[in-house]
PDB file of C-alpha atoms in Angstrom:
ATOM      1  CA  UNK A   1      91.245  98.391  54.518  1.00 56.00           C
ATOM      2  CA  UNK A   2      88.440  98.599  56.838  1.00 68.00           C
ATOM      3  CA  UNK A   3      90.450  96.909  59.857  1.00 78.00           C
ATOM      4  CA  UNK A   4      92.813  99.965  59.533  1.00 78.00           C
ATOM      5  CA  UNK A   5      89.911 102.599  59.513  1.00 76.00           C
ATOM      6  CA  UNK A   6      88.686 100.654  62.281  1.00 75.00           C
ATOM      7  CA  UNK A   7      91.947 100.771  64.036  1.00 76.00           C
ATOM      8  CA  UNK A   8      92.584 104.610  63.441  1.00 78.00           C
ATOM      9  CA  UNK A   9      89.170 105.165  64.620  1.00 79.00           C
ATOM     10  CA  UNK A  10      89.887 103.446  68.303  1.00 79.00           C
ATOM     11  CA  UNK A  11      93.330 105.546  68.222  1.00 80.00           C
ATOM     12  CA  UNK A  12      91.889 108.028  68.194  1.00 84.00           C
ATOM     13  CA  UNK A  13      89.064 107.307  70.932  1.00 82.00           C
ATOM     14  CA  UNK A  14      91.917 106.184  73.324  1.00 81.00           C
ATOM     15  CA  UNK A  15      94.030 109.058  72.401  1.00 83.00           C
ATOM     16  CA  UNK A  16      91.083 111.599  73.493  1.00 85.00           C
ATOM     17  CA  UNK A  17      90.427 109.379  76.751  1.00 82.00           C
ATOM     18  CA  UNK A  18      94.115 109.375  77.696  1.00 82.00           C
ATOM     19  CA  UNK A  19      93.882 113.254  76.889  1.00 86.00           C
ATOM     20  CA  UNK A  20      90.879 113.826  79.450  1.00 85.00           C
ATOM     21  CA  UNK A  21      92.414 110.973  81.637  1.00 83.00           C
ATOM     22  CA  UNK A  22      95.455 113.162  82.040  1.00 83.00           C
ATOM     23  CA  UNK A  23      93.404 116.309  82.547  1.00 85.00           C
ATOM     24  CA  UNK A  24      91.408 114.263  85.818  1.00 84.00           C
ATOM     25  CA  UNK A  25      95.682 113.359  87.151  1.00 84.00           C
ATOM     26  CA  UNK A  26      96.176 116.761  87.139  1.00 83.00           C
ATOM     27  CA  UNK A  27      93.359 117.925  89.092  1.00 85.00           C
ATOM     28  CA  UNK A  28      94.293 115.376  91.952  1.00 86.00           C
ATOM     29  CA  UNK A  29      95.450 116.517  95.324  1.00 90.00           C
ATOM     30  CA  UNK A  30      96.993 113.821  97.333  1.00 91.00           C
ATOM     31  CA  UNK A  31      97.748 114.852 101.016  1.00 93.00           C
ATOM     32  CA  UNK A  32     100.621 113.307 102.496  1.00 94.00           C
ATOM     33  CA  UNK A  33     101.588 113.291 106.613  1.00 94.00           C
ATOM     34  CA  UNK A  34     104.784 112.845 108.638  1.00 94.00           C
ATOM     35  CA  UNK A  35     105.362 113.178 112.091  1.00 91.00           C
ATOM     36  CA  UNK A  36     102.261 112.229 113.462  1.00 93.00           C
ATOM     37  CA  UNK A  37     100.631 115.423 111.184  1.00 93.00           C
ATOM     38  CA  UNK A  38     102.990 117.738 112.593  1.00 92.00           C
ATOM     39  CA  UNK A  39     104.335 118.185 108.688  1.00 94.00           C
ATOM     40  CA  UNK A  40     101.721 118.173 105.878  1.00 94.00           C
ATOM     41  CA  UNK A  41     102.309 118.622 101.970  1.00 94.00           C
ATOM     42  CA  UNK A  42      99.760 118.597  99.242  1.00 93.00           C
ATOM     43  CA  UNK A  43     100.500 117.690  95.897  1.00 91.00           C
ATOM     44  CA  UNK A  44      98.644 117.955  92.325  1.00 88.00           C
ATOM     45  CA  UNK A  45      98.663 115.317  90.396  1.00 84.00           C
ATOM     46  CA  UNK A  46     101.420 116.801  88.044  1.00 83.00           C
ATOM     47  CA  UNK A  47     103.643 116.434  91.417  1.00 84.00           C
ATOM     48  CA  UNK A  48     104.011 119.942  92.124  1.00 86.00           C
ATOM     49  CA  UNK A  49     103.928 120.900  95.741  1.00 90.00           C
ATOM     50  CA  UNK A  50     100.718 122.719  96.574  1.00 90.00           C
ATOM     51  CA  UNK A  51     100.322 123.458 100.110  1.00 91.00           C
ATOM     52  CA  UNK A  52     103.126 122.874 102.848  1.00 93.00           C
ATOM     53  CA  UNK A  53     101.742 122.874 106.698  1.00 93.00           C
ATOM     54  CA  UNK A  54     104.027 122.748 109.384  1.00 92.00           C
ATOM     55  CA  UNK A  55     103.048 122.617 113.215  1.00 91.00           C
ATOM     56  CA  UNK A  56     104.581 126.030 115.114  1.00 89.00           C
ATOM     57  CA  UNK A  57     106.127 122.908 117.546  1.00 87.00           C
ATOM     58  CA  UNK A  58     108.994 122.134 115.446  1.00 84.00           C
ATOM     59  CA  UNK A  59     110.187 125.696 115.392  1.00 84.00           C
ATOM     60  CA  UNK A  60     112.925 124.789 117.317  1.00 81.00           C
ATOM     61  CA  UNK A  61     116.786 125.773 116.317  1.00 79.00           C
ATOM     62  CA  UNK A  62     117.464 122.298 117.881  1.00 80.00           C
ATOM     63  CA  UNK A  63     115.119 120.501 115.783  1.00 75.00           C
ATOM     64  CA  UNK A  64     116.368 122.152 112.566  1.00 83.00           C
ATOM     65  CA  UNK A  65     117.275 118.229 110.877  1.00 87.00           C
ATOM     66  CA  UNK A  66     114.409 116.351 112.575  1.00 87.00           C
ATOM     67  CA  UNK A  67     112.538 119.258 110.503  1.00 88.00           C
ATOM     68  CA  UNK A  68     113.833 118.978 107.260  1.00 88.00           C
ATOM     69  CA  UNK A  69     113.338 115.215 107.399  1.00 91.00           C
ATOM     70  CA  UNK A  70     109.699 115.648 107.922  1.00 92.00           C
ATOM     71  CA  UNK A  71     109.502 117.564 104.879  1.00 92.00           C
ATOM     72  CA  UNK A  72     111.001 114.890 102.844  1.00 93.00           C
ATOM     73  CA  UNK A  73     108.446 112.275 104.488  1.00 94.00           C
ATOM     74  CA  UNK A  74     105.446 114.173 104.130  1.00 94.00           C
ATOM     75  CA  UNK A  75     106.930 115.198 100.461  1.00 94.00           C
ATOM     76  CA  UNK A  76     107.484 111.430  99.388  1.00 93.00           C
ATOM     77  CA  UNK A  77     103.894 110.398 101.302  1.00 94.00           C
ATOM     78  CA  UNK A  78     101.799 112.390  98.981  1.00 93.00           C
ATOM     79  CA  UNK A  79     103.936 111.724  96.050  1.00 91.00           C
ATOM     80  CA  UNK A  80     103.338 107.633  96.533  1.00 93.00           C
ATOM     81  CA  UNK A  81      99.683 108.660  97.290  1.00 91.00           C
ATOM     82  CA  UNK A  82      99.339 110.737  94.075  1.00 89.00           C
ATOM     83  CA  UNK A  83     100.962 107.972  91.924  1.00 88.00           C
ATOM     84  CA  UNK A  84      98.767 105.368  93.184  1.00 89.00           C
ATOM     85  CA  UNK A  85      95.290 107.130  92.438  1.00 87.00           C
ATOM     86  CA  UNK A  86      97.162 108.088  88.953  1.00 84.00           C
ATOM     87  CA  UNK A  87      97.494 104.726  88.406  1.00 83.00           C
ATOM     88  CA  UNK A  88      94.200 103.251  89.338  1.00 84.00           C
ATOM     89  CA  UNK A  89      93.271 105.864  86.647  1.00 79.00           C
ATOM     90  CA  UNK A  90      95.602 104.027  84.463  1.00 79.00           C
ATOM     91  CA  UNK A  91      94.382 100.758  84.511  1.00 78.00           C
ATOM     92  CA  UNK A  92      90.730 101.739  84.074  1.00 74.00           C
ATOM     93  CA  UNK A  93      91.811 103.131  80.806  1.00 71.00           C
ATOM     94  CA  UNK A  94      94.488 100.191  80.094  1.00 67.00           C
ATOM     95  CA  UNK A  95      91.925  97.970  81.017  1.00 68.00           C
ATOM     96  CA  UNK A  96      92.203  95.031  78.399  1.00 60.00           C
ATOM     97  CA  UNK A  97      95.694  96.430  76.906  1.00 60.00           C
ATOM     98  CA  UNK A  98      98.667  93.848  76.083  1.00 57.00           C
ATOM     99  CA  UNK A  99     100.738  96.291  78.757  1.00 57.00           C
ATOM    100  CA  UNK A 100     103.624  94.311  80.198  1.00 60.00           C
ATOM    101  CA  UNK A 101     103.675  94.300  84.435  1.00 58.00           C
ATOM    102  CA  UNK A 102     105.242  97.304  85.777  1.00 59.00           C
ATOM    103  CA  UNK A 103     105.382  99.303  82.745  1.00 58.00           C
ATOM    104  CA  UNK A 104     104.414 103.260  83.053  1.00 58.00           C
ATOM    105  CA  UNK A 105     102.373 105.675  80.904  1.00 53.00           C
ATOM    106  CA  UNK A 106     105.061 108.250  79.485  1.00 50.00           C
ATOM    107  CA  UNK A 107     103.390 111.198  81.530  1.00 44.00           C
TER     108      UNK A 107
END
């Protein structure tokens, strides 16, 4: 009986440090870059868009598709960024966990 006490009492200890864990994720901006830094997005750590900076250069009709492509680049840049600092996060908490290789937290 005390083995399960003693295993309810480190749920809940990991539950509260995954809680603030996802708290410190959501306060993360990751900046991401395309075009040389003509195109720059910011994301929070929840993946939403932030900030969206685009150099007056590219406002071109011409360069309409080279523009929207830059987007998407700067867009999936700060995405990969933000995952990767959310996941260093990760495995400080994991640390020690049977987890298998490549699996993700469900937020």
């Amino acid at each position: 009986m005390r083995d399960i006490m003693g295993m309810m009492g480190k749920v809940k200890e990991m539950q509260a440090k995954m809680e603030k864990m996802q708290a410190e994720i959501a306060e993360l901006h990751a900046e991401g870059k395309s075009g040389g830094g003509l195109v720059t997005v910011i994301l929070n750590g929840k993946g939403e868009m932030q900030s969206l900076k685009i150099d007056p250069s590219l406002f071109k009709e011409d360069d309409v598709e080279i523009l929207e492509d830059l987007i998407v680049a700067a867009h999936k840049d700060a995405k990969d960024k933000a995952e990767a600092a959310a996941a260093e996060k990760t495995k400080a908490l994991t640390a020690g966990l049977p987890i298998p290789p490549g699996f993700k937290m469900p937020f």
